[in-house]
Coordinates of C-alpha atoms in Angstrom, one line a residue:
X85 CA 99.7 72.5 101.3
X86 CA 98.4 75.5 98.1
X87 CA 97.1 78.4 99.5
X88 CA 95.4 81.1 97.4
X89 CA 96.0 84.7 98.5
X90 CA 93.9 87.1 97.8
X91 CA 94.4 91.3 98.2
X92 CA 91.6 93.9 97.6
X93 CA 92.7 96.5 100.4
X94 CA 94.0 99.4 98.0
X95 CA 93.7 100.3 94.0
X96 CA 96.1 96.8 93.2
X97 CA 93.8 93.4 92.6
X98 CA 96.2 90.6 93.4
X99 CA 96.4 87.1 94.3
X100 CA 98.9 84.5 94.6
X101 CA 99.3 80.7 94.5
X102 CA 102.0 79.3 96.9
X103 CA 102.9 75.5 97.4
X104 CA 104.3 75.7 101.0
X105 CA 106.9 78.1 100.5
X106 CA 107.2 78.2 97.3
X107 CA 105.9 80.8 95.1
X108 CA 103.9 78.5 91.8
X109 CA 102.0 81.8 90.1
X110 CA 100.6 85.8 91.5
X111 CA 98.5 88.5 88.9
X112 CA 98.4 91.5 90.4
X113 CA 96.8 95.0 87.9
X114 CA 96.4 98.1 88.9
X115 CA 93.8 99.1 86.4
X116 CA 91.0 101.7 85.4
X117 CA 88.2 98.6 86.4
X118 CA 86.8 97.5 89.8
X119 CA 87.7 94.8 91.9
X120 CA 84.3 93.4 91.3
X121 CA 85.6 92.7 87.8
X122 CA 89.5 92.4 87.8
X123 CA 89.3 89.6 91.1
X124 CA 87.3 86.6 89.4
X125 CA 88.8 86.8 86.2
X126 CA 92.3 87.1 87.4
X127 CA 91.2 84.1 89.4
X128 CA 90.7 81.8 86.7
X129 CA 93.4 82.9 84.9
X130 CA 95.8 82.1 87.6
X131 CA 95.1 78.7 88.4
X132 CA 94.5 77.4 84.6
X133 CA 98.0 79.0 84.0
X134 CA 99.1 76.9 86.9
X135 CA 96.4 74.1 85.7
X136 CA 94.7 73.9 89.1
X137 CA 90.8 73.4 89.8
X138 CA 90.2 75.5 93.1
X139 CA 89.2 72.4 95.0
X140 CA 93.1 72.1 95.0
X141 CA 94.0 75.2 97.1
X142 CA 94.0 73.8 100.9
X143 CA 93.9 77.7 102.2
X144 CA 92.2 80.6 101.5
X145 CA 94.0 83.9 102.9
X146 CA 92.6 87.1 102.2
X147 CA 93.6 90.4 103.3
X148 CA 91.4 91.9 105.8
X149 CA 92.0 95.5 105.9
X150 CA 92.4 98.2 106.2
X151 CA 91.6 100.2 103.2
X152 CA 89.8 100.2 100.3
X153 CA 85.5 99.7 102.0
X154 CA 84.6 98.5 98.6
X155 CA 87.6 96.5 97.5
X156 CA 87.9 95.1 100.8
X157 CA 84.0 93.9 101.0
X158 CA 84.6 92.2 97.3
X159 CA 88.0 90.6 98.2
X160 CA 86.0 89.2 101.7
X161 CA 83.3 88.3 99.6
X162 CA 85.2 85.6 97.0
X163 CA 87.1 84.5 100.0
X164 CA 84.4 83.6 101.7
X165 CA 82.5 82.2 98.5
X166 CA 85.3 80.1 97.1
X167 CA 85.8 78.6 100.7
X168 CA 82.1 78.2 101.8
X169 CA 82.1 76.1 98.3
X170 CA 84.9 74.0 98.9
X171 CA 84.7 73.8 102.7
X172 CA 88.6 74.4 102.0
X173 CA 89.6 76.8 106.1
X174 CA 90.0 80.8 105.5
X175 CA 92.5 83.2 107.2
X176 CA 92.1 86.9 107.1
X177 CA 95.4 88.7 107.5
X178 CA 96.1 92.9 108.6
X179 CA 96.4 94.8 105.0
X180 CA 99.4 96.5 106.5
X181 CA 101.2 93.5 107.2
X182 CA 101.2 92.7 104.1
X183 CA 102.6 96.0 102.6
X184 CA 105.4 95.8 105.7
X185 CA 106.2 92.6 103.9
X186 CA 107.7 94.3 101.0
X187 CA 110.7 94.9 103.0
X188 CA 111.7 92.1 104.8
X189 CA 114.7 91.9 107.0
X190 CA 114.8 95.5 107.7
X191 CA 114.9 97.2 111.5
X192 CA 112.3 99.0 111.7
X193 CA 108.9 99.6 108.8
X194 CA 106.2 101.8 109.3
X195 CA 103.8 100.6 106.5
X196 CA 101.2 103.2 105.6
X197 CA 98.3 104.0 103.9
X198 CA 96.2 106.9 102.6
X199 CA 93.2 107.2 105.3
X200 CA 92.8 111.1 103.5
X201 CA 92.0 113.9 105.9
X202 CA 96.4 114.1 106.7
X203 CA 95.1 110.4 108.7
X204 CA 96.9 107.3 107.6
X205 CA 96.0 103.8 108.9
X206 CA 99.7 102.5 109.7
X207 CA 101.2 100.2 111.6
X208 CA 105.2 100.2 112.5
X209 CA 106.9 96.4 112.4
X210 CA 110.0 95.0 113.6
X211 CA 111.0 93.1 110.5
X212 CA 112.7 89.3 110.6
X213 CA 110.9 86.7 108.5
X214 CA 107.5 87.6 109.6
X215 CA 106.8 91.5 110.9
X216 CA 106.5 92.1 114.9
X217 CA 103.8 94.8 115.2
X218 CA 105.3 97.4 117.5
X219 CA 102.4 99.5 117.2
X220 CA 99.3 97.9 116.2
X221 CA 97.1 98.6 113.1
X222 CA 95.6 102.1 113.9
X223 CA 94.4 104.8 112.3
X224 CA 95.9 108.3 113.2
X225 CA 97.2 112.0 112.0
X226 CA 100.1 111.8 110.2
X227 CA 101.6 114.3 112.7
X228 CA 100.9 111.5 115.7
X229 CA 102.7 108.8 113.5
X230 CA 106.0 111.5 113.2
X231 CA 106.3 112.1 117.2
X232 CA 106.0 108.3 117.7
X233 CA 108.6 107.2 115.1
X234 CA 111.1 110.4 116.6
X235 CA 110.8 108.0 119.4
X236 CA 112.1 105.4 117.7
X237 CA 116.4 104.4 117.4
X238 CA 117.3 104.1 113.3
X239 CA 116.3 104.9 110.6
X240 CA 113.1 103.4 109.5
X241 CA 111.6 102.5 106.3
X242 CA 108.3 104.5 105.0
X243 CA 105.9 101.9 103.0
X244 CA 102.6 102.6 101.4
X245 CA 100.9 105.2 99.7
X246 CA 100.8 106.8 102.8
X247 CA 104.6 107.2 102.5
X248 CA 103.9 108.7 98.4
X249 CA 100.9 111.0 99.5
X250 CA 102.7 112.7 102.9
X251 CA 106.4 112.4 101.6
X252 CA 107.7 115.8 102.1
X253 CA 105.8 116.3 106.0
X254 CA 108.2 112.8 107.1
X255 CA 111.3 114.4 105.6
X256 CA 111.1 117.7 106.8
X257 CA 110.2 116.2 109.9
X258 CA 112.0 113.6 109.9
X259 CA 115.0 114.3 107.6
X260 CA 117.8 110.8 107.1
X261 CA 115.8 108.6 109.7
X262 CA 113.0 108.3 107.0
X263 CA 113.6 105.7 104.5
X264 CA 111.4 106.0 101.7
X265 CA 110.7 102.3 99.8
X266 CA 110.9 102.1 96.2
X267 CA 108.0 103.0 94.1
X268 CA 107.2 98.9 93.1
X269 CA 107.1 98.1 96.8
X270 CA 104.4 100.2 97.5
X271 CA 102.0 98.3 96.3
X272 CA 99.8 94.8 97.9
X273 CA 101.3 91.5 97.5
X274 CA 99.1 88.2 97.1
X275 CA 102.0 86.1 98.0
X276 CA 102.7 88.2 100.9
X277 CA 99.0 87.2 102.0
X278 CA 100.1 83.4 101.6
X279 CA 103.3 83.8 103.6
X280 CA 100.8 85.3 106.3
X281 CA 98.3 83.1 105.8
X282 CA 100.3 80.1 106.3
X283 CA 101.8 81.5 109.4
X284 CA 98.3 82.1 110.9
X285 CA 96.5 79.0 109.6
X286 CA 100.1 77.3 111.1
X287 CA 99.1 78.5 114.2
X288 CA 94.9 77.7 114.7
X289 CA 93.6 80.9 113.0
X290 CA 90.5 80.0 111.1
X291 CA 88.0 82.3 110.0
X292 CA 83.9 81.7 110.8
X293 CA 82.9 83.0 107.0
X294 CA 80.1 83.2 108.7
X295 CA 81.1 86.3 111.0
X296 CA 83.9 87.1 109.5
X297 CA 84.2 91.1 109.0
X298 CA 86.4 93.3 107.2
X299 CA 88.9 95.2 109.3
X300 CA 88.0 99.2 108.5
X301 CA 89.8 101.1 111.4
X302 CA 87.0 103.9 110.8
X303 CA 83.7 104.6 110.1
X304 CA 83.0 104.7 106.0
X305 CA 82.4 108.2 104.6
X306 CA 78.6 107.9 104.9
X307 CA 78.2 106.7 108.7
X308 CA 80.8 109.7 109.6
X309 CA 78.3 111.9 107.0
X310 CA 75.9 110.6 109.3
X311 CA 77.0 111.3 112.8
X312 CA 78.1 115.1 111.4
X313 CA 74.6 115.8 110.9
X314 CA 73.4 114.4 114.7

C-alpha cells in the first residue's frame, strides 16, 4: 500500500511517500514562504521524481493538529482535496504523535510545541514501535507539564520547538531527568505521518472528508480576543 503523508502543523512543510514499510521519498523544507506556496509544488515534485501519479496513492494521511492554525487548514484542505478527486481514503494523525516518532524506542518521550504565553501543546508517550499515550494531547502551562514529568520514573526525552523555547525552565526544574533531543529531531516528518496513518487505517479509522476538521486544542487568537472583550 502506498501512502502519501503531509504535515504542515509547524513552520516545516513536509511530505513523504511510503510503500508498506519502505520510504520511497520525502521532502521537508522550512523556508520563508507559506505552506500554501510550498506544499502543492512539493507534492508534485516528489511524485514526479518517483514517477508516480496521484492515483497511484492508496491512502492519504495528514497531521490534523495541534499546531499552526493556518498551516493545519492548508494541510487538511490539500489532503481532503486529493482524497476526494481520487476516491481514496484519508486518515488524520496527531501532530504530537508524529513528533514523538522522531525518537522511537525510548522509554518516555514528551513531544511539545510552543503555544505561547508559557504554554505548550504536549503529549507524553511511552515509545516502542508506535507511541502509547500516557498524557493525551493537550494545551497546558509549562509548569503543569513540569509537575507531571517530575512524577515519572526515569529520564524523559523532550522533543519539539516547545522543548527548545522553554529549555532553561525544564533544565532548572528537572535537572538531568530532562534529556533534550538533538536539533534535527525537533522537526515534523512526512514519513512519520505515513507510518501513523497506515496504522490507523489498519485499525479501521477513515475520515469523512466533509466533516473532518483540524484539532486545534485551543481557540484561535481572534476567538480569544473576542472572548476577552465580552
